[in-house]
Each structure stands twice: as C-alpha cells, then as structure tokens.
mmCIF file of C-alpha atoms in Angstrom:
data_model
loop_
_atom_site.group_PDB
_atom_site.id
_atom_site.type_symbol
_atom_site.label_atom_id
_atom_site.label_comp_id
_atom_site.label_asym_id
_atom_site.label_seq_id
_atom_site.Cartn_x
_atom_site.Cartn_y
_atom_site.Cartn_z
ATOM 1 C CA MET R 353 -9.487 3.383 17.744
ATOM 2 C CA SER R 354 -6.856 1.258 16.082
ATOM 3 C CA GLU R 355 -5.978 2.082 12.529
ATOM 4 C CA GLN R 356 -4.968 -0.347 9.847
ATOM 5 C CA ILE R 357 -1.745 -0.097 7.929
ATOM 6 C CA ARG R 358 -1.239 -0.963 4.312
ATOM 7 C CA GLU R 359 2.082 -1.931 2.921
ATOM 8 C CA ASN R 360 3.901 0.787 0.812
ATOM 9 C CA ALA R 361 7.380 -0.593 0.395
ATOM 10 C CA GLY R 362 8.429 -2.815 -2.455
ATOM 11 C CA GLY R 363 4.813 -3.283 -3.082
ATOM 12 C CA GLN R 364 1.902 -1.888 -4.745
ATOM 13 C CA THR R 365 -1.026 0.196 -3.543
ATOM 14 C CA GLN R 366 -4.423 -0.947 -4.580
ATOM 15 C CA GLU R 367 -4.989 -0.426 -8.249
ATOM 16 C CA SER R 368 -8.031 1.400 -9.471
ATOM 17 C CA VAL R 369 -10.628 -0.954 -10.789
ATOM 18 C CA GLY R 370 -10.494 -1.240 -14.512
ATOM 19 C CA GLY R 371 -13.508 -1.309 -16.743
ATOM 20 C CA GLN R 372 -16.474 0.983 -17.290
ATOM 21 C CA THR R 373 -19.144 1.687 -14.739
ATOM 22 C CA GLN R 374 -22.823 1.609 -15.508
ATOM 23 C CA GLU R 375 -22.905 5.387 -15.660
ATOM 24 C CA SER R 376 -20.181 5.590 -18.293
ATOM 25 C CA VAL R 377 -21.873 2.827 -20.302
ATOM 26 C CA GLY R 378 -25.133 4.709 -20.058
ATOM 27 C CA GLU R 379 -23.458 7.820 -21.407
ATOM 28 C CA GLN R 380 -22.077 5.877 -24.368
ATOM 29 C CA THR R 381 -25.501 4.342 -25.015
ATOM 30 C CA GLN R 382 -27.192 7.716 -25.069
ATOM 31 C CA GLY R 383 -24.493 8.964 -27.409
ATOM 32 C CA ASN R 384 -25.083 6.041 -29.789
ATOM 33 C CA VAL R 385 -28.835 6.565 -29.757
ATOM 34 C CA ASP R 386 -28.445 10.271 -30.433
ATOM 35 C CA GLU R 387 -26.172 9.563 -33.376
ATOM 36 C CA GLN R 388 -28.651 7.090 -34.859
ATOM 37 C CA THR R 389 -31.525 9.512 -34.363
ATOM 38 C CA GLN R 390 -29.666 12.295 -36.083
ATOM 39 C CA GLY R 391 -28.828 9.965 -38.937
ATOM 40 C CA ASN R 392 -32.500 9.133 -39.481
ATOM 41 C CA THR R 393 -33.503 12.798 -39.548
ATOM 42 C CA GLY R 394 -30.918 13.713 -42.106
ATOM 43 C CA GLY R 395 -28.693 15.478 -39.562
ATOM 44 C CA GLN R 396 -31.350 18.085 -38.707
ATOM 45 C CA THR R 397 -31.186 19.832 -35.368
ATOM 46 C CA PRO R 398 -34.287 20.580 -33.236
ATOM 47 C CA GLU R 399 -34.045 24.236 -34.195
ATOM 48 C CA SER R 400 -34.149 23.519 -37.929
ATOM 49 C CA VAL R 401 -37.094 21.189 -37.481
ATOM 50 C CA GLY R 402 -38.964 23.872 -35.553
ATOM 51 C CA GLU R 403 -38.371 26.414 -38.289
ATOM 52 C CA GLN R 404 -39.892 24.106 -40.917
ATOM 53 C CA ILE R 405 -43.011 23.591 -38.811
ATOM 54 C CA GLN R 406 -43.516 27.317 -38.396
ATOM 55 C CA GLU R 407 -43.418 28.026 -42.157
ATOM 56 C CA PRO R 408 -46.951 28.637 -43.747
ATOM 57 C CA MET R 409 -48.073 25.869 -46.080
ATOM 58 C CA THR R 410 -50.781 26.033 -48.865
ATOM 59 C CA ALA R 411 -53.450 23.342 -48.648
ATOM 60 C CA PRO R 412 -54.023 21.356 -51.902
ATOM 61 C CA PRO R 413 -57.445 21.659 -53.638
ATOM 62 C CA ALA R 414 -60.077 19.229 -52.445
ATOM 63 C CA SER R 415 -60.459 16.162 -54.664
ATOM 64 C CA THR R 416 -63.883 15.172 -55.989
ATOM 65 C CA GLU R 417 -62.852 11.588 -56.779
ATOM 66 C CA PRO R 418 -64.091 8.828 -54.431
ATOM 67 C CA ALA R 419 -61.571 7.568 -51.896
ATOM 68 C CA PRO R 420 -59.844 4.274 -52.802
ATOM 69 C CA PRO R 421 -60.790 1.169 -50.792
ATOM 70 C CA ALA R 422 -58.752 0.379 -47.679
ATOM 71 C CA SER R 423 -55.688 -1.737 -48.397
ATOM 72 C CA THR R 424 -55.689 -5.316 -47.136
ATOM 73 C CA GLU R 425 -51.898 -5.774 -47.532
ATOM 74 C CA PRO R 426 -49.878 -6.314 -44.299
ATOM 75 C CA ALA R 427 -48.148 -3.297 -42.766
ATOM 76 C CA PRO R 428 -44.584 -2.797 -43.920
ATOM 77 C CA PRO R 429 -41.829 -3.792 -41.473
ATOM 78 C CA PRO R 430 -40.387 -1.081 -39.167
ATOM 79 C CA ALA R 431 -37.954 1.300 -40.726
ATOM 80 C CA PRO R 432 -34.297 0.283 -40.521
ATOM 81 C CA GLY R 433 -33.536 3.221 -38.208
ATOM 82 C CA ARG R 434 -36.106 2.001 -35.665
ATOM 83 C CA ARG R 435 -34.595 -1.523 -35.645
ATOM 84 C CA VAL R 436 -31.142 -0.052 -35.131
ATOM 85 C CA ARG R 437 -32.327 1.994 -32.174
ATOM 86 C CA ARG R 438 -33.951 -1.054 -30.573
ATOM 87 C CA ALA R 439 -30.775 -3.094 -31.080
ATOM 88 C CA VAL R 440 -28.670 -0.339 -29.587
ATOM 89 C CA LEU R 441 -30.839 -0.213 -26.485
ATOM 90 C CA ARG R 442 -30.759 -4.003 -26.074
ATOM 91 C CA TRP R 443 -26.954 -4.094 -26.436
ATOM 92 C CA ALA R 444 -26.593 -1.133 -24.074
ATOM 93 C CA ALA R 445 -28.535 -2.974 -21.379
ATOM 94 C CA ALA R 446 -26.386 -6.076 -21.852
ATOM 95 C CA VAL R 447 -23.188 -4.046 -21.746
ATOM 96 C CA ALA R 448 -24.340 -2.327 -18.563
ATOM 97 C CA VAL R 449 -24.941 -5.695 -16.887
ATOM 98 C CA PHE R 450 -21.587 -7.122 -17.964
ATOM 99 C CA ALA R 451 -19.818 -3.900 -17.008
ATOM 100 C CA SER R 452 -21.199 -4.043 -13.474
ATOM 101 C CA VAL R 453 -20.325 -7.743 -13.132
ATOM 102 C CA GLY R 454 -16.875 -7.142 -14.594
ATOM 103 C CA ALA R 455 -16.240 -4.236 -12.259
ATOM 104 C CA GLY R 456 -17.184 -6.361 -9.275
ATOM 105 C CA THR R 457 -14.903 -9.143 -10.477
ATOM 106 C CA ALA R 458 -12.033 -6.699 -10.951
ATOM 107 C CA TYR R 459 -12.583 -5.339 -7.459
ATOM 108 C CA GLY R 460 -12.445 -8.853 -6.058
ATOM 109 C CA ILE R 461 -9.200 -9.543 -7.906
ATOM 110 C CA THR R 462 -7.530 -6.456 -6.499
ATOM 111 C CA ARG R 463 -8.402 -7.734 -3.022
ATOM 112 C CA LEU R 464 -6.514 -11.009 -3.628
ATOM 113 C CA GLU R 465 -2.886 -11.898 -4.074
ATOM 114 C CA ARG R 466 -1.956 -12.289 -7.730
ATOM 115 C CA THR R 467 -0.844 -15.865 -7.070
ATOM 116 C CA ASP R 468 -4.355 -16.662 -5.788
ATOM 117 C CA VAL R 469 -5.990 -15.752 -9.103
ATOM 118 C CA PRO R 470 -5.866 -18.321 -11.949
ATOM 119 C CA GLY R 471 -3.999 -16.923 -14.928
ATOM 120 C CA LEU R 472 -2.436 -14.067 -12.938
ATOM 121 C CA ALA R 473 0.211 -16.010 -11.018
ATOM 122 C CA THR R 474 3.577 -14.255 -11.327
ATOM 123 C CA ALA R 475 7.036 -14.973 -10.056
ATOM 124 C CA ALA R 476 7.606 -13.748 -6.493
ATOM 125 C CA ASP R 477 9.303 -10.342 -6.297
ATOM 126 C CA GLY R 478 10.943 -11.124 -2.963
ATOM 127 C CA ARG R 479 8.372 -9.576 -0.641
ATOM 128 C CA TRP R 480 7.272 -11.485 2.429
ATOM 129 C CA ALA R 481 3.655 -12.182 3.331
ATOM 130 C CA TYR R 482 3.067 -10.298 6.567
ATOM 131 C CA PRO R 483 -0.199 -10.528 8.484
ATOM 132 C CA GLN R 484 -2.500 -7.523 8.459
ATOM 133 C CA LEU R 485 -0.908 -4.862 10.641
ATOM 134 C CA THR R 486 -2.844 -2.838 13.194
ATOM 135 C CA ARG R 487 -1.507 -0.290 15.640
ATOM 136 C CA PRO R 488 -2.496 -1.024 19.233
ATOM 137 C CA PRO R 489 -5.100 1.324 20.721
ATOM 138 C CA LEU R 490 -3.964 4.314 22.740
ATOM 139 C CA PRO R 491 -5.059 4.691 26.359
ATOM 140 C CA SER R 492 -8.083 6.949 26.685
ATOM 141 C CA GLY R 493 -7.113 10.600 26.323
ATOM 142 C CA SER R 494 -3.512 9.879 25.276
ATOM 143 C CA PRO R 495 -2.125 11.557 22.135
ATOM 144 C CA SER R 496 -0.189 9.833 19.372
ATOM 145 C CA PRO R 497 3.616 10.242 19.458
ATOM 146 C CA PHE R 498 3.683 12.997 16.841
ATOM 147 C CA ASP R 499 0.627 14.898 18.016
ATOM 148 C CA GLN R 500 1.390 18.563 18.715
ATOM 149 C CA ALA R 501 0.042 18.090 22.229
ATOM 150 C CA ASN R 502 2.603 15.328 22.864
ATOM 151 C CA LYS R 503 5.653 17.429 23.728
ATOM 152 C CA ALA R 504 7.722 14.415 24.827
ATOM 153 C CA GLY R 505 6.994 12.439 21.652
ATOM 154 C CA ALA R 506 5.998 9.525 23.874
ATOM 155 C CA HIS R 507 4.494 6.263 22.647
ATOM 156 C CA TYR R 508 1.649 5.610 25.085
ATOM 157 C CA ALA R 509 0.635 2.376 23.358
ATOM 158 C CA ASP R 510 2.125 -0.907 24.562
ATOM 159 C CA LEU R 511 5.651 -1.041 23.095
ATOM 160 C CA ARG R 512 5.507 -4.834 22.815
ATOM 161 C CA ARG R 513 2.610 -4.533 20.400
ATOM 162 C CA LEU R 514 4.509 -2.073 18.222
ATOM 163 C CA VAL R 515 7.114 -4.660 17.195
ATOM 164 C CA LEU R 516 6.575 -5.947 13.657
ATOM 165 C CA PRO R 517 5.227 -9.529 13.677
ATOM 166 C CA ALA R 518 7.000 -12.299 11.799
ATOM 167 C CA PRO R 519 5.862 -12.996 8.217
ATOM 168 C CA ARG R 520 3.869 -16.101 7.407
ATOM 169 C CA GLY R 521 5.942 -19.266 7.232
ATOM 170 C CA ALA R 522 8.873 -17.889 9.263
ATOM 171 C CA THR R 523 10.366 -19.626 12.296
ATOM 172 C CA VAL R 524 10.237 -17.311 15.321
ATOM 173 C CA ASP R 525 13.336 -16.904 17.505
ATOM 174 C CA ARG R 526 11.959 -17.426 21.017
ATOM 175 C CA ALA R 527 15.226 -16.219 22.555
ATOM 176 C CA LEU R 528 14.128 -12.655 21.764
ATOM 177 C CA ASP R 529 10.720 -12.981 23.422
ATOM 178 C CA GLY R 530 12.194 -12.023 26.772
ATOM 179 C CA ARG R 531 10.185 -12.224 29.972
ATOM 180 C CA ASP R 532 6.603 -11.058 29.585
ATOM 181 C CA GLY R 533 7.703 -9.552 26.280
ATOM 182 C CA TRP R 534 10.493 -7.408 27.768
ATOM 183 C CA LEU R 535 14.058 -8.179 26.680
ATOM 184 C CA GLU R 536 17.010 -7.825 29.029
ATOM 185 C CA THR R 537 19.566 -5.169 28.072
ATOM 186 C CA ARG R 538 22.426 -7.671 28.022
ATOM 187 C CA ARG R 539 20.584 -9.741 25.416
ATOM 188 C CA PHE R 540 20.291 -6.687 23.198
ATOM 189 C CA LEU R 541 23.964 -5.804 23.717
ATOM 190 C CA ALA R 542 24.908 -9.302 22.538
ATOM 191 C CA GLU R 543 24.154 -7.969 19.050
ATOM 192 C CA TYR R 544 27.514 -6.130 19.266
ATOM 193 C CA PRO R 545 30.522 -8.505 19.303
ATOM 194 C CA ASP R 546 33.264 -6.095 20.372
ATOM 195 C CA ARG R 547 33.501 -6.100 24.161
ATOM 196 C CA ASP R 548 34.669 -2.503 24.537
ATOM 197 C CA GLU R 549 31.975 -1.178 22.210
ATOM 198 C CA ARG R 550 29.362 -3.275 23.965
ATOM 199 C CA GLU R 551 30.296 -1.866 27.372
ATOM 200 C CA GLU R 552 30.409 1.699 26.047
ATOM 201 C CA LEU R 553 26.993 1.443 24.444
ATOM 202 C CA GLY R 554 25.569 -0.225 27.538
ATOM 203 C CA GLN R 555 26.710 2.677 29.698
ATOM 204 C CA LYS R 556 25.176 5.190 27.292
ATOM 205 C CA LEU R 557 21.860 3.389 27.515
ATOM 206 C CA VAL R 558 21.970 3.656 31.283
ATOM 207 C CA ASP R 559 23.015 7.309 31.215
ATOM 208 C CA HIS R 560 20.170 8.207 28.859
ATOM 209 C CA GLY R 561 17.521 6.488 30.967
ATOM 210 C CA LEU R 562 16.602 3.390 28.955
ATOM 211 C CA ARG R 563 13.178 2.198 30.127
ATOM 212 C CA HIS R 564 12.210 -0.890 28.110
ATOM 213 C CA ILE R 565 13.348 -3.111 25.241
ATOM 214 C CA ALA R 566 10.874 -5.104 23.156
ATOM 215 C CA ALA R 567 12.179 -7.396 20.427
ATOM 216 C CA ARG R 568 11.303 -10.052 17.877
ATOM 217 C CA GLY R 569 13.328 -12.308 15.605
ATOM 218 C CA TRP R 570 12.680 -14.949 12.936
ATOM 219 C CA ARG R 571 14.256 -16.964 10.148
ATOM 220 C CA THR R 572 12.682 -17.566 6.740
ATOM 221 C CA ALA R 573 13.017 -20.627 4.519
ATOM 222 C CA ASP R 574 15.742 -19.019 2.381
ATOM 223 C CA GLY R 575 17.999 -18.629 5.425
ATOM 224 C CA THR R 576 17.394 -14.919 6.058
ATOM 225 C CA SER R 577 17.638 -14.013 9.744
ATOM 226 C CA THR R 578 15.833 -10.911 11.046
ATOM 227 C CA ARG R 579 16.125 -9.236 14.452
ATOM 228 C CA ILE R 580 14.172 -6.152 15.513
ATOM 229 C CA TYR R 581 14.744 -4.228 18.749
ATOM 230 C CA LEU R 582 12.671 -1.313 20.078
ATOM 231 C CA LEU R 583 14.332 0.714 22.860
ATOM 232 C CA GLN R 584 12.128 3.192 24.715
ATOM 233 C CA PHE R 585 13.460 6.251 26.547
ATOM 234 C CA GLY R 586 11.913 9.123 28.497
ATOM 235 C CA THR R 587 11.582 11.686 25.695
ATOM 236 C CA ALA R 588 12.119 12.159 21.987
ATOM 237 C CA ALA R 589 14.956 14.592 22.748
ATOM 238 C CA VAL R 590 17.002 11.742 24.244
ATOM 239 C CA VAL R 591 16.453 9.596 21.161
ATOM 240 C CA ASP R 592 17.421 12.469 18.862
ATOM 241 C CA LYS R 593 20.789 12.770 20.597
ATOM 242 C CA LEU R 594 21.470 9.039 20.639
ATOM 243 C CA PHE R 595 20.415 8.615 17.036
ATOM 244 C CA GLY R 596 22.384 11.411 15.420
ATOM 245 C CA THR R 597 25.496 11.474 17.609
ATOM 246 C CA ASP R 598 26.058 8.227 19.481
ATOM 247 C CA VAL R 599 24.584 5.424 17.395
ATOM 248 C CA ALA R 600 23.703 6.115 13.762
ATOM 249 C CA PRO R 601 25.639 8.965 12.116
ATOM 250 C CA TYR R 602 25.340 9.122 8.329
ATOM 251 C CA ALA R 603 28.891 7.969 7.535
ATOM 252 C CA GLY R 604 28.354 4.632 9.254
ATOM 253 C CA PRO R 605 27.110 3.052 12.479
ATOM 254 C CA ARG R 606 29.159 3.859 15.572
ATOM 255 C CA TYR R 607 29.073 0.247 16.764
ATOM 256 C CA ALA R 608 29.466 -2.796 14.494
ATOM 257 C CA VAL R 609 26.795 -5.481 14.756
ATOM 258 C CA ARG R 610 27.449 -9.188 14.811
ATOM 259 C CA GLY R 611 28.540 -10.652 11.471
ATOM 260 C CA ALA R 612 29.272 -7.348 9.701
ATOM 261 C CA SER R 613 32.932 -6.714 8.909
ATOM 262 C CA ALA R 614 32.039 -3.227 7.627
ATOM 263 C CA SER R 615 28.933 -1.117 6.998
ATOM 264 C CA VAL R 616 28.389 1.728 4.546
ATOM 265 C CA PRO R 617 25.312 3.901 3.922
ATOM 266 C CA ASP R 618 22.728 2.220 1.703
ATOM 267 C CA GLU R 619 22.021 5.005 -0.773
ATOM 268 C CA THR R 620 19.752 2.808 -2.898
ATOM 269 C CA PHE R 621 16.910 2.798 -0.362
ATOM 270 C CA PRO R 622 13.899 4.247 -2.266
ATOM 271 C CA LEU R 623 12.695 7.655 -1.144
ATOM 272 C CA ALA R 624 9.089 6.589 -1.697
ATOM 273 C CA ALA R 625 9.478 4.053 1.119
ATOM 274 C CA LEU R 626 10.453 6.638 3.737
ATOM 275 C CA VAL R 627 7.917 7.272 6.500
ATOM 276 C CA GLU R 628 7.158 10.805 7.650
ATOM 277 C CA ASP R 629 8.399 11.840 11.118
ATOM 278 C CA VAL R 630 10.672 8.779 11.430
ATOM 279 C CA GLN R 631 14.451 9.321 11.384
ATOM 280 C CA HIS R 632 16.354 6.676 9.482
ATOM 281 C CA SER R 633 19.870 5.443 8.758
ATOM 282 C CA TYR R 634 20.288 2.437 6.456
ATOM 283 C CA TYR R 635 23.540 0.510 6.113
ATOM 284 C CA THR R 636 24.730 -2.446 4.092
ATOM 285 C CA GLU R 637 27.824 -4.603 4.229
ATOM 286 C CA PRO R 638 29.820 -4.051 1.020
ATOM 287 C CA ARG R 639 31.596 -6.722 -0.971
ATOM 288 C CA PRO R 640 33.607 -8.719 -0.265
ATOM 289 C CA TYR R 641 31.673 -9.948 2.735
ATOM 290 C CA GLY R 642 32.191 -13.210 4.584
ATOM 291 C CA ALA R 643 29.880 -16.170 4.927
ATOM 292 C CA GLU R 644 26.847 -13.895 5.061
ATOM 293 C CA GLN R 645 25.912 -10.303 4.261
ATOM 294 C CA VAL R 646 24.401 -8.045 6.914
ATOM 295 C CA ARG R 647 22.018 -5.114 6.434
ATOM 296 C CA THR R 648 21.139 -2.806 9.322
ATOM 297 C CA ALA R 649 18.770 0.088 9.924
ATOM 298 C CA TYR R 650 18.407 2.488 12.836
ATOM 299 C CA LEU R 651 15.104 4.315 13.265
ATOM 300 C CA GLY R 652 14.242 7.207 15.548
ATOM 301 C CA ALA R 653 10.532 7.705 16.229
ATOM 302 C CA GLY R 654 9.599 9.904 19.164
ATOM 303 C CA ASP R 655 10.864 8.277 22.356
ATOM 304 C CA VAL R 656 11.751 4.985 20.600
ATOM 305 C CA LEU R 657 15.083 4.006 19.060
ATOM 306 C CA ALA R 658 14.808 0.947 16.801
ATOM 307 C CA LEU R 659 17.412 -1.396 15.350
ATOM 308 C CA VAL R 660 16.632 -3.769 12.457
ATOM 309 C CA VAL R 661 19.261 -6.363 11.502
ATOM 310 C CA GLN R 662 18.898 -8.729 8.563
ATOM 311 C CA SER R 663 21.501 -11.241 7.382
ATOM 312 C CA ARG R 664 21.671 -14.112 4.921
ATOM 313 C CA PRO R 665 24.390 -16.462 3.655
ATOM 314 C CA GLY R 666 25.492 -15.455 0.167
ATOM 315 C CA GLY R 667 23.816 -12.040 0.328
ATOM 316 C CA ALA R 668 20.896 -10.359 2.074
ATOM 317 C CA ALA R 669 18.201 -9.401 -0.440
ATOM 318 C CA ALA R 670 17.242 -5.732 -0.596
ATOM 319 C CA VAL R 671 13.479 -6.132 -1.096
ATOM 320 C CA PRO R 672 12.548 -7.945 2.146
ATOM 321 C CA PHE R 673 14.898 -5.674 4.098
ATOM 322 C CA ARG R 674 13.247 -2.518 2.763
ATOM 323 C CA GLN R 675 9.799 -4.000 3.267
ATOM 324 C CA THR R 676 10.567 -4.936 6.877
ATOM 325 C CA VAL R 677 12.093 -1.553 7.733
ATOM 326 C CA THR R 678 9.234 0.390 6.159
ATOM 327 C CA LEU R 679 6.512 -1.607 7.900
ATOM 328 C CA GLN R 680 8.255 -1.219 11.245
ATOM 329 C CA SER R 681 8.531 2.522 10.607
ATOM 330 C CA GLN R 682 4.806 2.720 9.905
ATOM 331 C CA LEU R 683 3.974 0.986 13.167
ATOM 332 C CA LEU R 684 6.044 3.548 15.069
ATOM 333 C CA ALA R 685 4.756 6.604 13.180
#
C-alpha cells in the first residue's frame, strides 16, 4: 500500500483546529446553569437543603376564620432566576451550533493554502508548491529499505518513481529524462567539469557496481535550476563506503560540481528537517561566488546514493533548497 508524505521542511504541519467543540461548550453551559441555580438558592448545597427538610417542624393552630375568596389577579411573571436559566440554555444552544460550524470552517481553512483564503493571504516564504507525494508500491512480499528483514537495504520499488517531481509552474529539463526513465552514466558525469575528476568518479561507479541512474531537472520562474540524480547500487554497504569516503566527506565534496568554484559545509541546515535513516551532507558555495551560487546535497539511503544540485544567478535561496532535499529524503526513507 502506498503511503502519503506530508511536507516537514520550511513548512508547517497541520495546525490544530482552533475553537471550542460542542462538548466543551456543553461543559461551560452546565457550569453557567449550576452557578445560576446556586445563586437562586442562596448558595445552599444539596446536603444543607436535606438537613433542613429532616428537621421537625410544629404545625400552626387551625384557623376558624373562613377562607378568603380565590384571587382573580393574573399570575405574577416568572422569577428572575428562571428567566436567566432559560436565557442561558438558549444561548448555550446557539453557541454550540456556532462552535460546530466554526470548527468545521477552521478545519476547512487548515486544508487550504493561506493564499487561497480571503483575508489570510500572506507573502510567500520561498517554498515551492509540489504536488502531493506518494511512495510507489512495493512488490508483493518485498520489505522497505530500512526493514530489519532487508539486510541489503535495497529499494525494491521502481527507482524512477522515487525521484522528486518538479514543483507546479516549473519548466522540466527533458535532457535528464533519459531513455525509458534511465539516465546514461556519462550524462550524470557531465555534472562534474574537471576531466580528471570525472574519469576518476566514473571508474569508481563501475568498480562499485552501479546499476541504474534515475534523474529529474527543472527551472523555476526566478531562474533557479534544480537537478536530482538517484544512483542505485547492489547493497547499502557499497553506498556507505562511497558516501563517507569517496564522494561526500564532511569537510567538503570530493568532486566539484559544475558552476561551483568552492563548496563548504552548510551548517545552517535545520536539524528538524533531517530524515531518519538517511545520511546527508549539505554544501553551499561561499561568497564571493561568480555569476550564480550553487548548493549541493549528497544523500545516502540504503542502496541509493542521491545528488541534489541547485543554482541561481545572484544567489541560491536556502528555503527551496532545504525543502527539495527534505522531500527527496522522505521519498527514499
């Protein structure tokens, strides 16, 4: 069964619905009625009332005078306390109705984008609008990559369906579609401009038994270019070695990507955006950079090594980069 993924980077989780429920309103109503009732009885408790009833009382002597004629005057209006109680109950019912309607409205608002709700439109915080993400189904009887029964840490789902889709409004780079969704190794190696480094990395990929490469790229209206590559190997042990030793040590990436004159660890990446079981190394190009700034991330998830590259003239924004990396990590987890 496929499972849906909700965004947790640079974003918000669903807020709890504000407002009171009918049950809480009912509790307040009962409290108000009890207070009014106690006020009308002079603050007496049931125990004190019971004690007064149990006390013996002396009957007055019988009167020998004739009884007065029945009064023809209209009955006096209800006592003020009774009117108050009726008003309280009427208002409580109205409040309960409006509370339930308000709660439903609040729930509907939390299901929408803030910019879709009149009066709640806010300036964009830099996040991109991705489509709803769903992991592809596993073949029958196959474990997930981090299941204890999966000793190899293998992704049995279709790797091509594990690549993050482009956000809404972006222009897709068809050059990364490959043939039937599989990218040639030389096209991936073109991400590295230095010839010697490119040949060295290419040989390491062969030596470590590279099986497939799936990729996707796009460009957004602000000029940000994004490229994502997923490289699948035979086991998670192979990826662990490549990740920590040959490709993405903490001090900096072993091989420079296209457009980056230098790369240093991005220590500002929020810890709350990290995804369990996924190895990560985040790098950013420090100032002064050239015509564009480049941000890169390497991810290790089971038998998959991932590279995310994002660049933009004048500076690559941190928020969409973190959002993209985190969502891709969630798809691989």
